[in-house]
Short mmCIF file of C-alpha atoms in Angstrom, two decimals:
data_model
loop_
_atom_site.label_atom_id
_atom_site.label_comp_id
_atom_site.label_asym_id
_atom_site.label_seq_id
_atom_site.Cartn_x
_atom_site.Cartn_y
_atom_site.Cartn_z
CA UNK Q 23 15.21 -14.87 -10.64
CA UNK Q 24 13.23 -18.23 -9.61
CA UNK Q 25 14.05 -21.20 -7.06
CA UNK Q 26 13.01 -24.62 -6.75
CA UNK Q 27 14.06 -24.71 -3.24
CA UNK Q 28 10.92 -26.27 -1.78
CA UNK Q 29 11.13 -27.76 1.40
CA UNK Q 30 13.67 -25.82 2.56
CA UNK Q 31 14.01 -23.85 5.67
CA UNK Q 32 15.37 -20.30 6.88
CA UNK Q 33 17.66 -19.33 9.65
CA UNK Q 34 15.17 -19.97 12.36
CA UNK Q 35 14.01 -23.62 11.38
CA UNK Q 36 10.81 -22.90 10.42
CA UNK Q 37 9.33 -24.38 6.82
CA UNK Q 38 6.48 -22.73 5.64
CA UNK Q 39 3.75 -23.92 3.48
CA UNK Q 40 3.23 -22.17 0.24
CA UNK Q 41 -0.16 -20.13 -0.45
CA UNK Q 42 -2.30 -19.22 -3.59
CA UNK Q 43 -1.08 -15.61 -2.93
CA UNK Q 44 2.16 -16.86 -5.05
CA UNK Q 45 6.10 -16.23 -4.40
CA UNK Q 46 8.07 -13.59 -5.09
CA UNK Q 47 12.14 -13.72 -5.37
CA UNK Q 48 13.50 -9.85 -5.22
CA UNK Q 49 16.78 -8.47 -3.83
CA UNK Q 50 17.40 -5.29 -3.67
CA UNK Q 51 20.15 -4.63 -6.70
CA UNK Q 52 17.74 -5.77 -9.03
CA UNK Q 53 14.41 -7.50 -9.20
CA UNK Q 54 12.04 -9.30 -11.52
CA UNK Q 55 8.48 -9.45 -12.78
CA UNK Q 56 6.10 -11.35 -10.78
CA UNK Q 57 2.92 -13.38 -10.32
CA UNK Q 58 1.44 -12.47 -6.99
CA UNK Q 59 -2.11 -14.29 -7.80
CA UNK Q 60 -1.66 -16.88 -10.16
CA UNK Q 61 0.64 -19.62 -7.27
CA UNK Q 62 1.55 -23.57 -9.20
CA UNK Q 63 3.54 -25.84 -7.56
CA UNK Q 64 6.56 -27.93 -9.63
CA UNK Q 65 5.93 -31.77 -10.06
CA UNK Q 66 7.91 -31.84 -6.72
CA UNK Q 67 5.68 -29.92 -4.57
CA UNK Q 68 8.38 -27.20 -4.67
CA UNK Q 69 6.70 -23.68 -5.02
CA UNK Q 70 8.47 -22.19 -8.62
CA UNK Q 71 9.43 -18.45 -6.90
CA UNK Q 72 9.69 -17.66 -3.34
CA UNK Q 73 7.98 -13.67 -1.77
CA UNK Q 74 11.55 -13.13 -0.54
CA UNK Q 75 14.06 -10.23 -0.65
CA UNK Q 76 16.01 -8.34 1.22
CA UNK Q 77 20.27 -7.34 1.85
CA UNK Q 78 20.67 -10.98 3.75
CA UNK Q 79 19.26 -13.07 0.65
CA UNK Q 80 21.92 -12.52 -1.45
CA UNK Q 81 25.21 -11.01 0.99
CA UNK Q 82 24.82 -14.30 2.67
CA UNK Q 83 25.61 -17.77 0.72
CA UNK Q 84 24.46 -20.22 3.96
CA UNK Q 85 20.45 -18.60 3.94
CA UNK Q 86 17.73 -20.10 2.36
CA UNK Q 87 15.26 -18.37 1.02
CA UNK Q 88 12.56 -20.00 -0.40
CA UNK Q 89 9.70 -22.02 1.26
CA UNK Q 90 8.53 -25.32 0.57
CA UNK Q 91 5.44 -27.06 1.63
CA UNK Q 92 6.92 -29.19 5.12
CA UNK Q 93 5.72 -32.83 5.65
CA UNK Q 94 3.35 -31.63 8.41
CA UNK Q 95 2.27 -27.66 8.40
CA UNK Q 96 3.25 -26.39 11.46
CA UNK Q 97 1.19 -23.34 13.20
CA UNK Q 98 1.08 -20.20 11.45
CA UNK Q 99 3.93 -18.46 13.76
CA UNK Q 100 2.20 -15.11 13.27
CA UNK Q 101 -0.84 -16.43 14.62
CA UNK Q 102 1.46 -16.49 18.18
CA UNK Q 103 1.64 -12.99 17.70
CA UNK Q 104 -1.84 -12.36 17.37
CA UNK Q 105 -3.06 -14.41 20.35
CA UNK Q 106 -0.07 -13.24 22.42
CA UNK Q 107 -1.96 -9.37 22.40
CA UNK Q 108 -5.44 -10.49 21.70
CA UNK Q 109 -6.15 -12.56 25.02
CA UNK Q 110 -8.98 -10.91 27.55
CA UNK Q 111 -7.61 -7.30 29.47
CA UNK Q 112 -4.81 -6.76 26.58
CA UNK Q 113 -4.20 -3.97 23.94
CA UNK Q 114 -3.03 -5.49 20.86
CA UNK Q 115 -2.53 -1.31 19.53
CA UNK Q 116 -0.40 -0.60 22.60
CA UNK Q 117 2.95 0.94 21.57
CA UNK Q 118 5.94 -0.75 23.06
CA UNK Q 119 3.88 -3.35 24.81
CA UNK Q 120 5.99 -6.23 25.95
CA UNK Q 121 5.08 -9.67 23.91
CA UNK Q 122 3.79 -12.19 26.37
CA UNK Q 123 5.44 -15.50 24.72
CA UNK Q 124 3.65 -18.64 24.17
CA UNK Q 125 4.90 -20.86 27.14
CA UNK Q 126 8.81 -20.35 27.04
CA UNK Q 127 9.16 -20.18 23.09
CA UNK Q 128 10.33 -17.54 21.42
CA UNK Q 129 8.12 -16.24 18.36
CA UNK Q 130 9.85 -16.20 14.85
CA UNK Q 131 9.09 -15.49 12.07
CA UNK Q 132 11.31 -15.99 8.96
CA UNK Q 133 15.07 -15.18 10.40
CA UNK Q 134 13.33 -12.62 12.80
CA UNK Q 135 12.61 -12.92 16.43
CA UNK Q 136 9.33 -10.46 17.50
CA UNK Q 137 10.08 -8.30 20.37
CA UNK Q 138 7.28 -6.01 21.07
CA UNK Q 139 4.07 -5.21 19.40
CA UNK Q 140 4.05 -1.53 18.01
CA UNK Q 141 0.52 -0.96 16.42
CA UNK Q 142 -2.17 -2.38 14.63
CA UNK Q 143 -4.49 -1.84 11.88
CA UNK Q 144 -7.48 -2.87 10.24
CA UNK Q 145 -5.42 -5.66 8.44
CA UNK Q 146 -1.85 -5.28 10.09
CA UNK Q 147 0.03 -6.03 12.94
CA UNK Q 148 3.03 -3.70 13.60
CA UNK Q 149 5.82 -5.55 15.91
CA UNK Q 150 9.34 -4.38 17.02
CA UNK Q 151 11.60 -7.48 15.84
CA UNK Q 152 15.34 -8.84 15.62
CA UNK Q 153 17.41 -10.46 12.95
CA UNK Q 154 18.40 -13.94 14.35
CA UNK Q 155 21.80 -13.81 12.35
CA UNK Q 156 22.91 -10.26 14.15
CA UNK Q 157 20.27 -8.69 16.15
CA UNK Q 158 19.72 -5.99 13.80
CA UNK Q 159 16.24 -4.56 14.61
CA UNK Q 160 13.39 -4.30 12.56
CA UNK Q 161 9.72 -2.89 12.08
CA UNK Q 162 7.49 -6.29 11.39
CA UNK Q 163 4.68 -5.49 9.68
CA UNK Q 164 2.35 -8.54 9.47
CA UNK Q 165 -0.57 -8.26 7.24
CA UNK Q 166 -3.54 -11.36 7.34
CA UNK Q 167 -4.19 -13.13 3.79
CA UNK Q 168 -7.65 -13.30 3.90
CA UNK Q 169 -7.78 -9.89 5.02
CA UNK Q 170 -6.04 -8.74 2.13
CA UNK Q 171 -8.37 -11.10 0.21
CA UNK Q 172 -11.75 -9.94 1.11
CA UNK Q 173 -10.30 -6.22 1.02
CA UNK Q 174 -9.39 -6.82 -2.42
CA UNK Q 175 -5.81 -5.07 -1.46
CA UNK Q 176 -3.07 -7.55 -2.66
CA UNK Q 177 -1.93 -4.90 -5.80
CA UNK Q 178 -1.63 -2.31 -2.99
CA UNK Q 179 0.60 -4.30 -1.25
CA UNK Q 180 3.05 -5.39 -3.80
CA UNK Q 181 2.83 -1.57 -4.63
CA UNK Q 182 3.98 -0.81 -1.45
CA UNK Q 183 6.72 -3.10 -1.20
CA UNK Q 184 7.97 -2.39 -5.10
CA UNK Q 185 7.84 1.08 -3.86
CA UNK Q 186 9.83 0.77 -0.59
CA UNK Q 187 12.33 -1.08 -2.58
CA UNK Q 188 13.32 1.63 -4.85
CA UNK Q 189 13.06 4.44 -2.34
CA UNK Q 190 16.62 5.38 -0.31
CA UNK Q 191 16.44 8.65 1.15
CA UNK Q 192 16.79 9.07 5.25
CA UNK Q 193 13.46 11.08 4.94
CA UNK Q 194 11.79 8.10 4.02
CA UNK Q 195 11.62 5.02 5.80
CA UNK Q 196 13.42 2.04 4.32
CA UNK Q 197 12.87 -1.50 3.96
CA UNK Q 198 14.89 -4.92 4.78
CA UNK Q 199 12.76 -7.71 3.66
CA UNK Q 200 9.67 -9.33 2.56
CA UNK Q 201 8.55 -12.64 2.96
CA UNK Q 202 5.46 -14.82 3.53
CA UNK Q 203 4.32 -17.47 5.78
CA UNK Q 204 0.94 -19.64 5.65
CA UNK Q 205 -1.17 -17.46 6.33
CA UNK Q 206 0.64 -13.86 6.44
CA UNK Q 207 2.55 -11.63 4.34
CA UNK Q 208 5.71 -9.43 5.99
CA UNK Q 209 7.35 -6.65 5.66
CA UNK Q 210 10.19 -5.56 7.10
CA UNK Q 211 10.97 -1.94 7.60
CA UNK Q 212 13.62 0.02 9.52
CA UNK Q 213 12.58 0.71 13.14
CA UNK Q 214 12.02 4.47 14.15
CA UNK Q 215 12.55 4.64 18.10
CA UNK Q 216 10.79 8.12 18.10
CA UNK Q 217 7.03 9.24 17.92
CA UNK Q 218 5.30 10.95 14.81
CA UNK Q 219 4.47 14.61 14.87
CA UNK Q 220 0.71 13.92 16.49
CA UNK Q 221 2.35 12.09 19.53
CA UNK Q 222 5.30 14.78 19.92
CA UNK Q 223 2.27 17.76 20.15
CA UNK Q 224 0.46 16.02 22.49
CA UNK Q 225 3.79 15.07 24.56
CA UNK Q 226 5.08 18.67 24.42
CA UNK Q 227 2.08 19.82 26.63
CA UNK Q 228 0.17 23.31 26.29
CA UNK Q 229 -0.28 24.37 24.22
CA UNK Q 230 0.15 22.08 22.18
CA UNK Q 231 1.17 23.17 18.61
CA UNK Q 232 5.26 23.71 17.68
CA UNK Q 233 7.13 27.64 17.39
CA UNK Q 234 7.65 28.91 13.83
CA UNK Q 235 11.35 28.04 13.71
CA UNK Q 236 10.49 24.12 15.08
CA UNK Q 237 7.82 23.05 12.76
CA UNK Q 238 9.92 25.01 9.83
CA UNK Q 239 12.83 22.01 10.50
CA UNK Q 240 10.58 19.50 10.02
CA UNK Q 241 8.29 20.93 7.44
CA UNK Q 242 11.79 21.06 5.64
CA UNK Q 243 12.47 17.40 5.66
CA UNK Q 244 9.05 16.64 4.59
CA UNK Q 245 9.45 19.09 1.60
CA UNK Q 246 12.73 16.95 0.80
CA UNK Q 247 11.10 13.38 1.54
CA UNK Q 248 7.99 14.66 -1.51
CA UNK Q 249 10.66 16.00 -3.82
CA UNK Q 250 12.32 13.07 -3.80
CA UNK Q 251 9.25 10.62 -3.80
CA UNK Q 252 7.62 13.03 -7.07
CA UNK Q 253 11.15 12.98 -8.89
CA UNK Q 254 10.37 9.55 -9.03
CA UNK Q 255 7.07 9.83 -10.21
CA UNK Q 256 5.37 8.59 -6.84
CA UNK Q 257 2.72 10.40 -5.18
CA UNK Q 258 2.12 9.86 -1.50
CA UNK Q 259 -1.66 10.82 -1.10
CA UNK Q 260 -1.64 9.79 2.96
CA UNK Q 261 0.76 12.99 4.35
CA UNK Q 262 -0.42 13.69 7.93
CA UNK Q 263 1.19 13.86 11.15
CA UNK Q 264 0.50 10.33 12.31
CA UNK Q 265 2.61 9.09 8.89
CA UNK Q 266 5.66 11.34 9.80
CA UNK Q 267 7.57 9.25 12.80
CA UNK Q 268 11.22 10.77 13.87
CA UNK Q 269 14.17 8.71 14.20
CA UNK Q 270 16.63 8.08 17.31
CA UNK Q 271 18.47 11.19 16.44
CA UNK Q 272 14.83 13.23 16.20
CA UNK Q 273 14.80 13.85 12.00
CA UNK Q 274 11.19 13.52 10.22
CA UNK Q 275 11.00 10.16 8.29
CA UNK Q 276 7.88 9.83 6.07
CA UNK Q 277 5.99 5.99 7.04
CA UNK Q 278 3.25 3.96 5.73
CA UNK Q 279 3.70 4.19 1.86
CA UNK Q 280 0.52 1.63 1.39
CA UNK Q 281 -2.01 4.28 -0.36
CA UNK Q 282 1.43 5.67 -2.32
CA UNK Q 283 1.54 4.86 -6.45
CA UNK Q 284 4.10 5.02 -8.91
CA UNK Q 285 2.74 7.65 -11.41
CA UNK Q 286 4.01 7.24 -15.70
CA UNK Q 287 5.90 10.02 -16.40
CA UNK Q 288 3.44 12.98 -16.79
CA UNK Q 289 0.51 10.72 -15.85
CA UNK Q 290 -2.55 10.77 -13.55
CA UNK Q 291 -4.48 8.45 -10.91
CA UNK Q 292 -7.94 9.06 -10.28
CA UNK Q 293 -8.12 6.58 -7.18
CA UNK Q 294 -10.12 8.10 -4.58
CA UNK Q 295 -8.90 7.59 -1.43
CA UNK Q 296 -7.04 9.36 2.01
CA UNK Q 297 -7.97 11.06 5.09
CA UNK Q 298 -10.75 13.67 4.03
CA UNK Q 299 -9.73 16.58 5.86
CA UNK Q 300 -5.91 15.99 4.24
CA UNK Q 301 -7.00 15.31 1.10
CA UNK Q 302 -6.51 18.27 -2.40
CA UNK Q 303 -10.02 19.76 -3.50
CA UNK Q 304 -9.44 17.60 -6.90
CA UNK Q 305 -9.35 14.43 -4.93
CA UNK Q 306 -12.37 15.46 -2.94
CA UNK Q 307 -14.28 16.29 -6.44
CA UNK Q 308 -12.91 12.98 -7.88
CA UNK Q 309 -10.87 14.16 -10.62
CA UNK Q 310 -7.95 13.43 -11.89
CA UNK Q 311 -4.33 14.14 -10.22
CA UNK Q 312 -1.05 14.32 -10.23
CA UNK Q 313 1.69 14.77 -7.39
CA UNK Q 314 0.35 18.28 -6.89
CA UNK Q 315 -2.12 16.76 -4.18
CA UNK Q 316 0.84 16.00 -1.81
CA UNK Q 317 1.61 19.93 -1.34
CA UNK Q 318 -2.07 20.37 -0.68
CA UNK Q 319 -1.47 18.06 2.55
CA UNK Q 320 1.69 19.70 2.96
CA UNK Q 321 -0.25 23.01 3.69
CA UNK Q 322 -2.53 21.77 6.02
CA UNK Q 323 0.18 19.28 7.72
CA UNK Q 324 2.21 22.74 8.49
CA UNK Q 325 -1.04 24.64 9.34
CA UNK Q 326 -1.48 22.22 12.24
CA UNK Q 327 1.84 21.82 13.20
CA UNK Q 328 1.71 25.73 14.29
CA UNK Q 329 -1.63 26.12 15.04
CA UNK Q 330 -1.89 23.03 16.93
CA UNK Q 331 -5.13 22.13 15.25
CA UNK Q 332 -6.30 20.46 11.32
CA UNK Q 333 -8.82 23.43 10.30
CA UNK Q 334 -10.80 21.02 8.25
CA UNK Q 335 -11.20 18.53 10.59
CA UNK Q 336 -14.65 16.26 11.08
CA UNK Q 337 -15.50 18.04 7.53
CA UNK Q 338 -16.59 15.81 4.60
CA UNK Q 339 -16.09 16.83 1.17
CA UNK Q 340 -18.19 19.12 0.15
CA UNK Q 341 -18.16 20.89 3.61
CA UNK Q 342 -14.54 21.39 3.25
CA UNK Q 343 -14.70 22.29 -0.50
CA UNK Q 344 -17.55 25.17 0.69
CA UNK Q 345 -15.91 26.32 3.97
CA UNK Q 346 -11.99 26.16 3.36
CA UNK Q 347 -11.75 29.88 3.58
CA UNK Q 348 -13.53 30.88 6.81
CA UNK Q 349 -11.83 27.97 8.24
CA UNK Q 350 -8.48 29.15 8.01
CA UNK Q 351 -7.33 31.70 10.34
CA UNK Q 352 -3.74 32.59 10.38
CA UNK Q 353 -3.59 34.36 14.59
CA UNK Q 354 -0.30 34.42 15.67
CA UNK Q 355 1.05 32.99 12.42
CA UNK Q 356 4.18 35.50 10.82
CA UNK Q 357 3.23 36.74 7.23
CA UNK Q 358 5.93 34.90 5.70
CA UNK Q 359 4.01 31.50 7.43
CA UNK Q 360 0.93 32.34 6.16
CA UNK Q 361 2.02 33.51 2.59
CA UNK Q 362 3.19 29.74 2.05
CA UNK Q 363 0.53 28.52 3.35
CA UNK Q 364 -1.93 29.94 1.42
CA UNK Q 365 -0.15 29.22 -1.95
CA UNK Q 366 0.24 25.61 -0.41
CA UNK Q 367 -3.52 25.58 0.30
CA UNK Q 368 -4.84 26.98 -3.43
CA UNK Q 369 -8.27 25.20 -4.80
CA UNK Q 370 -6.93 25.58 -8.06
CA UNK Q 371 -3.95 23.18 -8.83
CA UNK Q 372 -2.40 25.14 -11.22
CA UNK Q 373 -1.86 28.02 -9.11
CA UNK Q 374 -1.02 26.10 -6.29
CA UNK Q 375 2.69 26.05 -5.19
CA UNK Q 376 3.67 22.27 -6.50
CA UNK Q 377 7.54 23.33 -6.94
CA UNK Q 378 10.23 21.95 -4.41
CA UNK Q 379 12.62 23.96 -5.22
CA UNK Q 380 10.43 27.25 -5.39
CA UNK Q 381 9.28 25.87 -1.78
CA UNK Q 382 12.95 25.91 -0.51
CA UNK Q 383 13.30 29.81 -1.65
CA UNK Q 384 9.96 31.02 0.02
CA UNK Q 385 10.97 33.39 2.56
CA UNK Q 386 9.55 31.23 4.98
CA UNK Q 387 12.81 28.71 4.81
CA UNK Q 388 14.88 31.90 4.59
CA UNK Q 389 17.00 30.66 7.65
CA UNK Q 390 16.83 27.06 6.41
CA UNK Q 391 20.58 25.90 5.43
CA UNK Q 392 18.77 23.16 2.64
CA UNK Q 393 22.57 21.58 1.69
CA UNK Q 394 23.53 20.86 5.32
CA UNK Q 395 19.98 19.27 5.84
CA UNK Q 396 20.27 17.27 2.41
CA UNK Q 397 23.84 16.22 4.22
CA UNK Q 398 22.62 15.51 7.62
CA UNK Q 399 24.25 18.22 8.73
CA UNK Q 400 21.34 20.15 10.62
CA UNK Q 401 20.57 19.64 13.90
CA UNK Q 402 17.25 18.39 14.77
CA UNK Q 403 15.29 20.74 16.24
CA UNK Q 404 15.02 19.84 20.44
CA UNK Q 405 11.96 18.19 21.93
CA UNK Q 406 10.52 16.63 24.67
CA UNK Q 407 10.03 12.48 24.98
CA UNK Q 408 11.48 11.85 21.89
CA UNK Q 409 12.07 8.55 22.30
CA UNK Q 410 10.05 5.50 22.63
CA UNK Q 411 11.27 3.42 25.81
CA UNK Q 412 11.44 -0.65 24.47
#
């Protein structure tokens, strides 16, 4: 599960210096334990592991995958990225923006050439990318080392990635690779060409919220993307319309699994953390939980979907723990809507309606067809600019 292949390069040329952060070698039948912290260096120089995975480092004999420290150490490639959206009048959080190249180079990094940026965030850099070898596109997420240093953040991240690794549903986005360079650590994820829920309510127009029959198609695939993250013990904790981006054909695809944890059978976490006004009353109190939280955000994910509007919204915790109830208002909602809602939205866990399969047989999903949509064989429900333009 090691290398010694220091010095070596990948598809693109570039030779990367190795990092305290250490290496990692994974692929995706099977992977190994790992030192993320703790980097040495062989009496060569050569780093002992290399923070590589992914389908192409093992279905293809000519790639190297491991990174060795190079005679000189060339610039950070994903710095190019960062000055490329960070010079005076640009948006570096601009979705679809156009990279402006560095002279007449093209920016790679690993065996992937960036295209576009997509988003950033407090420590990441989102950017659309292609493989060299076959110009399969990618999501490039490029997260700063000493950012994930002084946040104190590096578990979360190998979480993440361990995470992505053993997830394969089409409800929940997958990954390709992982890799560092100098200074950054990547991940690539499948590319979504379509907006999340927030973007699609706004984009719809007035008023602004989806019909019954709409958000019940992708409340659905959400339901299915939970029940198969908790029947593998993970809880989600960050459900909210900005994580749930739609595919080219317009299907829901649960993103962003960095605040997600894998959960010992039965077990608990009592890590505090998510968007308040998404967050279960047991969180808020900071007690102990289980995967029960995620239906919580289901709730109030399908609350705003058809009411166009997150009823606990600008509330901290105790406000929302003290005015849940004369917050929620179910006008114009069906009874059937508003039953699962408020079994979705119960203060006390244990009553609360934590069950996917009792989900699928609420009356709500009545007209819901679940094998077909396990199958792919549901249409997605019709909307307006769907699709991100490159």
């Amino acid at each position: 599960a090691t290398s010694n292949l220091g010095g070596q390069s990948n598809l693109s040329g570039t030779s990367y210096a190795s990092s305290d952060f250490g290496n990692i070698r994974m692929n995706i039948n099977a992977y190994p334990s790992y030192q993320f912290d703790n980097y040495s260096q062989s009496s060569s120089g050569a780093s002992n592991d290399s923070l590589r995975f992914g389908p192409h480092a093992h279905d293809s004999p000519q790639r190297k995958t491991a990174y060795g420290p190079p005679a000189t150490p060339p610039r950070d490639p994903c710095d190019q990225i960062i000055g490329s959206f960070s010079s005076p009048g640009s948006s570096i959080s601009t979705r679809g923006t156009a990279l402006s190249f560095v002279g007449s180079a093209i920016i790679t990094i690993g065996d992937w050439r960036v295209m576009a940026c997509l988003g950033t965030g407090a420590s990441s850099t989102v950017c659309k990318a292609e493989y060299l070898a076959d110009q399969t596109a990618g999501a490039l997420k490029v997260m700063d080392k000493e950012a994930i240093r002084e946040g104190n953040i590096k578990e979360a991240i190998m979480r993440e990635r361990d995470i992505l690794v053993e997830c394969d549903h089409p409800n929940v986005v997958g990954i390709k690779e992982a890799f560092e360079t100098e200074k950054k650590v990547c991940l690539v994820m499948n590319l979504l060409s379509g907006v999340d829920l927030l973007r699609l309510m706004i984009n719809e127009g007035a008023p602004y919220h989806f019909t019954e029959p709409r958000a019940m198609f992708y409340a659905a695939q959400i339901a299915l993307a939970l029940g198969y993250l908790h029947s593998k013990n993970i809880v989600y904790r960050d459900l909210k319309p900005t994580n749930v981006v739609l595919d080219h054909s317009g299907n829901a695809v649960l993103v962003d699994l960095g605040m997600a944890e894998k959960l010992p059978p039965g077990g608990q976490s009592d890590v505090q953390f998510g968007t308040p006004s998404y967050r279960a009353p047991e969180s808020l109190r900071g007690q102990k939980y289980g995967c029960e939280i995620d239906w919580w955000s289901f709730g109030v994910l399908l609350y705003e979907l058809v009411a166009g509007r997150n009823p606990l919204y600008g509330l901290d915790a105790e406000e929302i723990l003290e005015e849940l109830a004369e917050r929620l208002t179910y006008a114009g909602m069906s009874p059937v809507l508003k039953d699962l809602i408020s079994q979705l939205l119960e203060m006390d866990k244990s009553m609360r309606l934590c069950n996917g399969p009792k989900i699928e047989s609420h009356p709500f999903f009545e007209s819901m067809d679940w094998e077909k949509l396990r199958q792919g064989e549901v249409p997605p429900a019709a909307c307006k600019s769907l699709i991100l333009t490159d």
